[in-house]
Tab-separated table of C-alpha atoms in Angstrom:
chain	number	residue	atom	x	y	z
F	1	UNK	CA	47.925	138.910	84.777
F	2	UNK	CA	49.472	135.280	85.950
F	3	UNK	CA	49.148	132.917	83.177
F	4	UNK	CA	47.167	130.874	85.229
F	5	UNK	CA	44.197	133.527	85.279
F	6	UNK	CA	45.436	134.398	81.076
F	7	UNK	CA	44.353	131.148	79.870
F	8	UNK	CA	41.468	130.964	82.132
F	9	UNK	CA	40.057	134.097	81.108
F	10	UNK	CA	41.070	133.164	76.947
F	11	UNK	CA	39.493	130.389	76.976
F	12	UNK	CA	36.560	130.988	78.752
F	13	UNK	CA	36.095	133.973	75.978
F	14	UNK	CA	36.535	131.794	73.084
F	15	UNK	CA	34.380	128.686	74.223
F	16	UNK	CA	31.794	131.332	74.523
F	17	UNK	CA	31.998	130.597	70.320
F	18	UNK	CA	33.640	127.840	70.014
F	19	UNK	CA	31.500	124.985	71.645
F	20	UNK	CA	33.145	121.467	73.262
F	21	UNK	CA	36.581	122.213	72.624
F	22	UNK	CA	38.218	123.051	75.520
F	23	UNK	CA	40.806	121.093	75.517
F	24	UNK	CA	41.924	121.967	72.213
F	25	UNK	CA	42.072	125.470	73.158
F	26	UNK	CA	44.196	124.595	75.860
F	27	UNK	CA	46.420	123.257	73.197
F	28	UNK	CA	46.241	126.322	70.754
F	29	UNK	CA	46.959	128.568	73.707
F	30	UNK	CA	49.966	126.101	74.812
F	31	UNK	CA	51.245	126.825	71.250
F	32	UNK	CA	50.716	130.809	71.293
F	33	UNK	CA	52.622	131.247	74.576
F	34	UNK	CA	55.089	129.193	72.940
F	35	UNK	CA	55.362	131.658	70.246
F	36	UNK	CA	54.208	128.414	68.051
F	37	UNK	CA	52.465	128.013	65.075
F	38	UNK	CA	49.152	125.799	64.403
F	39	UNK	CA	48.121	123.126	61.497
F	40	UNK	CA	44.434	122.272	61.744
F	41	UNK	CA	44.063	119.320	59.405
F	42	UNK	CA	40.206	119.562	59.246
F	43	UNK	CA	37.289	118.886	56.955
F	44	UNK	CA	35.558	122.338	56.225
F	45	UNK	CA	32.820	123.953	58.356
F	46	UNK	CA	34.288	122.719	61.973
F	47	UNK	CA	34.623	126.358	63.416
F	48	UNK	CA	38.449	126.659	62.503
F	49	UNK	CA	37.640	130.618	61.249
F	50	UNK	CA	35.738	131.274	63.805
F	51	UNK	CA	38.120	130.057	66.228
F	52	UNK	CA	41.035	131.767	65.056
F	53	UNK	CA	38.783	134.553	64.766
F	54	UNK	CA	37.684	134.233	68.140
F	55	UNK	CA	41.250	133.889	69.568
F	56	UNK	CA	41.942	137.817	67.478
F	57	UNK	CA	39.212	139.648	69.266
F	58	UNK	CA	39.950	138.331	72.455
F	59	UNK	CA	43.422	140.233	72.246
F	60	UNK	CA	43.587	144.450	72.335
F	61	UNK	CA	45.611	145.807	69.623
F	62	UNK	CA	46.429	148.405	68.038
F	63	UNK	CA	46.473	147.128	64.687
F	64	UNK	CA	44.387	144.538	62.620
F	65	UNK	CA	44.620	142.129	65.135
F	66	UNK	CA	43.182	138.872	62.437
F	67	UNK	CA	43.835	138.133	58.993
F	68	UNK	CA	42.446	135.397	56.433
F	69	UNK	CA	44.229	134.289	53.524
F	70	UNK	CA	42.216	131.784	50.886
F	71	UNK	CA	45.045	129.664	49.489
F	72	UNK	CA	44.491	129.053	45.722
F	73	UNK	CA	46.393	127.995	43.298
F	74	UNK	CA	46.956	131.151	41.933
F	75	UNK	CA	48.010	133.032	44.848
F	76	UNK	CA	51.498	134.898	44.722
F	77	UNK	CA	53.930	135.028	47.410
F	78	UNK	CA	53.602	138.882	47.259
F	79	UNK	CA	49.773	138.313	47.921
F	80	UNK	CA	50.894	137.341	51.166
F	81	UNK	CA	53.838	139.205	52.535
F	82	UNK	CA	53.264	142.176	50.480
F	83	UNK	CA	54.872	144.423	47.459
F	84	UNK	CA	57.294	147.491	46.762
F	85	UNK	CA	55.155	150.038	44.223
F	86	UNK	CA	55.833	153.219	42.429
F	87	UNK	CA	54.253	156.317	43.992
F	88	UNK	CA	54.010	158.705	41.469
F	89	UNK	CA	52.920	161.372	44.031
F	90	UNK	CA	55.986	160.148	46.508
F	91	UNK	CA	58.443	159.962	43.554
F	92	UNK	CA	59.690	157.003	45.431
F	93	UNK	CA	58.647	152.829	45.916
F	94	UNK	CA	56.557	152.219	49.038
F	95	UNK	CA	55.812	149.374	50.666
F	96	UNK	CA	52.494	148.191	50.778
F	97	UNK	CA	51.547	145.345	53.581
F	98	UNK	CA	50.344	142.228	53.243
F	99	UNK	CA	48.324	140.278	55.220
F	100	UNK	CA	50.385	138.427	56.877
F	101	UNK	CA	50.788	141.932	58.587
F	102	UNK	CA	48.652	140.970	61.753
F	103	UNK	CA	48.792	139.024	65.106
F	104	UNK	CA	46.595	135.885	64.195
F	105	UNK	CA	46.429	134.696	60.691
F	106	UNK	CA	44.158	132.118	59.214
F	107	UNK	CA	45.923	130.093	56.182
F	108	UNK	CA	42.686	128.749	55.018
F	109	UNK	CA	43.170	125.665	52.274
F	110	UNK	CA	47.314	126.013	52.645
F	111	UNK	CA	47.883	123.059	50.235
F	112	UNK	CA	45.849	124.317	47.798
F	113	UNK	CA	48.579	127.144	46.938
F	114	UNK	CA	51.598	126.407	44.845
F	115	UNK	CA	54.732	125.606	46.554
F	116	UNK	CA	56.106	128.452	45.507
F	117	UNK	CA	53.544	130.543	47.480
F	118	UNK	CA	53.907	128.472	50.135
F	119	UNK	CA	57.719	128.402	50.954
F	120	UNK	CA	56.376	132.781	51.550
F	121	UNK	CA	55.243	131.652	55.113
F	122	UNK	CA	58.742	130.025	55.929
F	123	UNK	CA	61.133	132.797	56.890
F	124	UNK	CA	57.626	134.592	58.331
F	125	UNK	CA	56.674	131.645	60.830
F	126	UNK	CA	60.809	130.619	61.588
F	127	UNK	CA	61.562	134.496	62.114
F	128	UNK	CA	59.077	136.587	62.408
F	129	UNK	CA	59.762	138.734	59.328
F	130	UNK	CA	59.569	138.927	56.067
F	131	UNK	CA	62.230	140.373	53.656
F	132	UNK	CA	60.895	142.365	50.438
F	133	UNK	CA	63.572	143.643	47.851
F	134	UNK	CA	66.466	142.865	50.271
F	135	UNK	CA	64.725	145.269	52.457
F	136	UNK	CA	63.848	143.344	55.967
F	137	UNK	CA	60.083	144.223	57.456
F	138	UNK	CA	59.839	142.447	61.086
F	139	UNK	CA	56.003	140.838	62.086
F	140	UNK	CA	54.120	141.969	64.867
F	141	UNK	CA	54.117	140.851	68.322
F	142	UNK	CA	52.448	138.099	69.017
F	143	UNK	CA	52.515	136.750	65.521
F	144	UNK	CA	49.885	133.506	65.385
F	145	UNK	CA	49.237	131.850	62.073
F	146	UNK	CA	46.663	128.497	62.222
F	147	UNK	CA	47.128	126.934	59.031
F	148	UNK	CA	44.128	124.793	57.782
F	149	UNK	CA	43.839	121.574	54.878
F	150	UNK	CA	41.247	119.258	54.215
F	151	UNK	CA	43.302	115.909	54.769
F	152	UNK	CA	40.201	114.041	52.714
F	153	UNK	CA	40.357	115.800	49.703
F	154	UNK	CA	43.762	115.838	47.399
F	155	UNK	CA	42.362	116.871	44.037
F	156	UNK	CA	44.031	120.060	42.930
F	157	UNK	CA	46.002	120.131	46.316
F	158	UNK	CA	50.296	120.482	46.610
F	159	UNK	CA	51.110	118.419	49.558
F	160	UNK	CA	53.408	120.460	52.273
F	161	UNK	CA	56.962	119.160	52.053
F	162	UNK	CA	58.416	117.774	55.704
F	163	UNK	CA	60.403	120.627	55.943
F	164	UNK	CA	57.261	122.879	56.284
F	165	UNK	CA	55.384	120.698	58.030
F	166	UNK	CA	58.087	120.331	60.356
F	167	UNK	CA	58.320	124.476	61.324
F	168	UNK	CA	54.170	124.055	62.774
F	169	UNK	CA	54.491	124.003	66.300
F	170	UNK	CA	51.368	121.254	66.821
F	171	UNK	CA	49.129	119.384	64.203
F	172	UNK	CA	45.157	119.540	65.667
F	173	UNK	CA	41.863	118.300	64.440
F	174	UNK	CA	38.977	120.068	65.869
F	175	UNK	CA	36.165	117.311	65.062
F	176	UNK	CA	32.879	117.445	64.930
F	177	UNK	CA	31.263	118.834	68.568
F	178	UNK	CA	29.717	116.671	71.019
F	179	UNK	CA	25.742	116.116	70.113
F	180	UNK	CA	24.947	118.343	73.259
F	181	UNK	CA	27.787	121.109	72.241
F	182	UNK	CA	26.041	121.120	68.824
F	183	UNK	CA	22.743	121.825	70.049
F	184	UNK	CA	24.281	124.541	71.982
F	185	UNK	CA	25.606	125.747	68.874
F	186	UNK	CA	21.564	126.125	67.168
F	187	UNK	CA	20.879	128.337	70.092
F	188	UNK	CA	24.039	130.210	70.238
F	189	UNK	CA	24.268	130.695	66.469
F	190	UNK	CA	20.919	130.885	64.962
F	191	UNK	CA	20.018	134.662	65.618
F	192	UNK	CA	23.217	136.517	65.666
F	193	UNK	CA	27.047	135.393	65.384
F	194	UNK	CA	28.652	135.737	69.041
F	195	UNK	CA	31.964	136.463	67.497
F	196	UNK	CA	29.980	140.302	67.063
F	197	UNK	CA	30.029	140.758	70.825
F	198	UNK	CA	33.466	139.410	71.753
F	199	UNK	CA	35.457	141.237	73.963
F	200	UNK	CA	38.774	141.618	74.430
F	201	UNK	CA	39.984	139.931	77.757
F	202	UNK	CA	43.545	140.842	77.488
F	203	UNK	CA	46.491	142.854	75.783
F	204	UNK	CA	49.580	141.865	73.313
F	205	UNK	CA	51.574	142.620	76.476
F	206	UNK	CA	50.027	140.162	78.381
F	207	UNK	CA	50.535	137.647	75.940
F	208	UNK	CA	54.356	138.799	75.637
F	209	UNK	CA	54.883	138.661	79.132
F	210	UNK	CA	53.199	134.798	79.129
F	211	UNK	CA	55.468	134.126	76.489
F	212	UNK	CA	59.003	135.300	78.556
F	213	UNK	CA	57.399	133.752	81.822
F	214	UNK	CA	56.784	130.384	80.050
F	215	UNK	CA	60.753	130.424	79.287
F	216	UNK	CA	62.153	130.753	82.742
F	217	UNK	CA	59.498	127.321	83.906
F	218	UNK	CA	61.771	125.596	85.073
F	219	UNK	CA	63.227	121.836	83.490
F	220	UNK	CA	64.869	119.054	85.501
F	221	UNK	CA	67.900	117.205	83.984
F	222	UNK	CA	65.616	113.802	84.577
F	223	UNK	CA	62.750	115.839	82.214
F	224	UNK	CA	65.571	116.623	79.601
F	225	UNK	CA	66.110	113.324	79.401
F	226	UNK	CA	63.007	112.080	79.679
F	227	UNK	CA	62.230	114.555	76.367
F	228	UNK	CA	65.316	113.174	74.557
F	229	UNK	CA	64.538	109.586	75.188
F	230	UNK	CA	60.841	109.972	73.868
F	231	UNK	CA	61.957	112.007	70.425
F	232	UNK	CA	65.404	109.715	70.029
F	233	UNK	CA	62.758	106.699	70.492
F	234	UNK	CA	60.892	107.885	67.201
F	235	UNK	CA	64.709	107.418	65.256
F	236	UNK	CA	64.464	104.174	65.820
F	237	UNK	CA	60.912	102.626	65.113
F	238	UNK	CA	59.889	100.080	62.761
F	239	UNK	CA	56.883	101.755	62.152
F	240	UNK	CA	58.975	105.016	61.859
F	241	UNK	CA	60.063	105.627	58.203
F	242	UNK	CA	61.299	109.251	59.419
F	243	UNK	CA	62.017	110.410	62.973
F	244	UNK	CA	61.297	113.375	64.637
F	245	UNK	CA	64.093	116.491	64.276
F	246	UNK	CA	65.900	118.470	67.215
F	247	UNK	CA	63.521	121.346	66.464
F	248	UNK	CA	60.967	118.424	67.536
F	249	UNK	CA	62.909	118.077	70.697
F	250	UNK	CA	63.023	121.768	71.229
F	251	UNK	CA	59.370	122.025	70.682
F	252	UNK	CA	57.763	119.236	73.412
F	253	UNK	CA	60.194	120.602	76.219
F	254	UNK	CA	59.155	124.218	75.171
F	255	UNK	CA	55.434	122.946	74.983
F	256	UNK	CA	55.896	121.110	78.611
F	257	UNK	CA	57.123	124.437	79.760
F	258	UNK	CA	53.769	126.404	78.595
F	259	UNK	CA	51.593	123.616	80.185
F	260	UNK	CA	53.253	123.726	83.198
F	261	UNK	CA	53.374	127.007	83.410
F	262	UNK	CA	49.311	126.772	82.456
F	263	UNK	CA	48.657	124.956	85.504
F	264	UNK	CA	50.483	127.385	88.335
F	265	UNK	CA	53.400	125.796	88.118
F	266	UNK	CA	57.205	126.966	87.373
F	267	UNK	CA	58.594	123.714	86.768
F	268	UNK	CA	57.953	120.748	84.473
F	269	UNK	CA	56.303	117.313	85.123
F	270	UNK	CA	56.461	114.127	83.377
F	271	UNK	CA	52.678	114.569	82.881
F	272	UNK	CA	53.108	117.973	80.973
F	273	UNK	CA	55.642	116.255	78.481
F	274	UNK	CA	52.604	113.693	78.301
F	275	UNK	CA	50.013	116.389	77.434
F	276	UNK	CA	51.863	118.083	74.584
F	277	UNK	CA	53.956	114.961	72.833
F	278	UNK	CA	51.194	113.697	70.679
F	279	UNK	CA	50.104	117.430	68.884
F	280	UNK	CA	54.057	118.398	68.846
F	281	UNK	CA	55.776	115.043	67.405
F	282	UNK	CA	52.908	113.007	65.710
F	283	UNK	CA	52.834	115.495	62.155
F	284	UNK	CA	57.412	115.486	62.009
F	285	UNK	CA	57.457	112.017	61.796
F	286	UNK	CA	56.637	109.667	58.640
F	287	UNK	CA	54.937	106.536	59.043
F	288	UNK	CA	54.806	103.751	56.631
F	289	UNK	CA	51.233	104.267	55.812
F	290	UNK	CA	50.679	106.493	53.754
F	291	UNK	CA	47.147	107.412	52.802
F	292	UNK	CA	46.318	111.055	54.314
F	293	UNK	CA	43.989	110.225	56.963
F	294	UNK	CA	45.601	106.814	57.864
F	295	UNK	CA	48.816	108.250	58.561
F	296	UNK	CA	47.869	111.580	60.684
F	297	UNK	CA	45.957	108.494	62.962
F	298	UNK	CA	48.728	105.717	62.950
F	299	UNK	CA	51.681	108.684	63.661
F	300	UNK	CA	49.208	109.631	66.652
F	301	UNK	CA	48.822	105.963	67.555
F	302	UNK	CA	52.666	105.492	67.320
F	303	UNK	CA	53.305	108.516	69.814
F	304	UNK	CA	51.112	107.210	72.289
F	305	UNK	CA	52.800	103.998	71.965
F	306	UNK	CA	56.111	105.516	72.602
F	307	UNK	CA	54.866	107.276	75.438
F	308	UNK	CA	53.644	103.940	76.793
F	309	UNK	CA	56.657	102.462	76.450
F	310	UNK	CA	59.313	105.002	78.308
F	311	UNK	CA	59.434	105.208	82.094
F	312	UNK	CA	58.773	108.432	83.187
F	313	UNK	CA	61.264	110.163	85.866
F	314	UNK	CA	60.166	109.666	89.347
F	315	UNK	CA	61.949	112.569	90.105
F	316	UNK	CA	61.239	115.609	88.090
C-alpha cells in the first residue's frame, strides 16, 4: 500500500472515533512513520486513550497490539519493562514481559511516576529495547508510545527533565472538539463505544515498509539548510533560554520527509519543514517563562516566529 493511500485509509479509521482532529492525526501518523514517539500534554477526558487505542486496532498483529500504563508514584521500573522470576517447575529464571511489550503504548499521567520509573522508558523509546539483568530483550516492530500529562495540574507530579523531553518525537494538545464534532460525539458515543467495531485497515508490514520509504524521500541541500538555519536560529534567541539539540535537527528534516512523503511526494518542500517545525522543536527548547501552560504556548509562539522570520529556499 503507497503511503499516500496508508494514511488515508488510518486516518479515516480513527476519525471514525476520534471526532475533529484530523489534522492532529496527520501529525501522530507523521511521527509513527518516523518511528517517533508522542507527548500529549492534555487535560484529562480529551480522547487521548481512545485515540491511541484507536490507532492499535487499526493495525493487524500478531501480538497485543495496545498497552496502557497508569503512571503513579509508586510504579517500578520493572512494572514497565518487565522482571526475571524463579520457576520452580523450570528450575530456572524466566522472563516475564512487561507492558511495554506491545506496538502502541499509552503512558497515561507520565509525570506522575518517580524519576526513577521514568528514566525505564529511555533506552526503550531511543532503542527499541530494553535490557533486564544484563540480558538484552528487543521491542516490537512498530513500537509507538503516546505519553500523556496534565500541564494544569503539578500537585504530586515529577516534572520530565529536558533530556526526556527532548527523546519525544512531537509535543501535541488534542483540545477540546469543535461544538459540531462534539455533538457528533453524543450520537457516536452514547449507545455503544465505536472503538468495539474497529477494524484493522492495515498490517505492521505496511507500517514498516512506510517507515523505510519515508527514509529514501528525498532532501535538497537548500532544505538542509533551510532545516539548520531554522533549529541554529533557536541558539540564538532572546526569548530562548535553551536551544533546540541536533537530535532536534534530525527530527524536523526526518518529520519533513514523512509529510512529504504523506502527500505523494518523494522529495521535501519548504512547506513540509513548515508543517512539522512547531510539534518537533517547540517542547526541546526553554523559554523564559516559565509557568506550565505559558511556556508550552510562548515556545509555540516563538517557533512560528522563527519560521516567519527565515526565507524559505526558492529552490527545493
Amino acid at each position: 500500500m503507497e503511503i499516500t493511500q496508508l494514511t488515508k485509509v488510518l486516518k479515516d479509521n480513527i476519525a471514525s472515533v476520534i471526532y475533529g482532529k484530523e489534522d492532529k492525526i496527520n501529525l501522530i501518523l507523521c511521527a509513527l512513520f518516523c518511528g517517533g514517539h508522542i507527548l500529549l500534554e492534555d487535560i484529562p477526558g480529551t480522547g487521548k486513550t481512545t485515540l491511541a487505542k484507536a490507532l492499535s486496532k487499526s493495525i493487524e498483529t500478531n501480538v497485543d497490539s495496545f498497552s496502557r500504563i497508569q503512571f503513579t508514584p509508586d510504579l517500578l521500573p520493572s512494572d514497565i519493562t518487565g522482571i526475571n522470576y524463579y520457576n520452580q517447575k523450570a528450575g530456572d529464571f524466566i522472563f516475564r514481559k512487561g507492558p511495554i511489550f506491545a506496538n502502541v503504548i499509552i503512558a497515561d499521567e507520565i509525570n506522575r511516576a518517580t524519576p526513577r520509573t521514568q528514566s525505564a522508558l529511555l533506552e526503550c523509546m531511543q532503542e527499541g529495547q530494553v535490557t533486564i539483568d544484563g540480558e538484552t530483550h528487543i521491542l516490537p516492530k512498530p513500537f509507538f508510545i503516546m505519553a500523556a500529562e496534565n500541564p494544569i495540574e503539578s500537585q504530586g507530579t515529577f516534572p520530565l527533565p529536558e533530556a526526556q523531553i527532548d527523546r519525544f518525537f512531537m509535543r501535541l494538545s488534542l483540545g477540546y472538539p469543535p461544538i459540531e464534532q462534539e455533538t457528533s460525539l453524543l450520537d457516536g458515543h452514547l449507545k455503544a463505544s465505536p472503538l468495539d467495531t474497529l477494524s484493522p485497515v492495515c498490517t505492521v508490514e505496511e507500517i514498516l515498509n512506510a517507515q523505510k520509504t519515508v527514509l529514501d524521500v528525498h532532501l535538497s541541500q537548500g532544505i538542509k539548510n533551510y532545516i539548520v538555519s531554522i533549529v541554529t536560529a533557536t541558539r540564538d534567541n532572546d526569548q530562548i533560554v535553551l536551544g533546540a539539540s541536533p537530535r532536534a535537527t534530525l527530527a524536523l528534516a526526518h518529520a519533513a520527509q514523512a509529510w512529504a512523503a504523506m502527500q505523494g511526494r518523494d522529495y521535501v518542500l519548504p512547506d513540509d519543514v513548515k508543517a512539522a517545525a512547531v510539534p518537533v522543536l517547540a517542547h526541546r527548547i526553554i523559554v523564559r517563562v516559565r509557568s506550565s501552560a505559558s511556556s508550552v504556548k510562548s515556545a509555540e509562539n516563538v517557533i512560528e516566529t522563527i519560521l516567519h522570520g527565515i526565507p524559505a529556499p526558492i529552490k527545493g
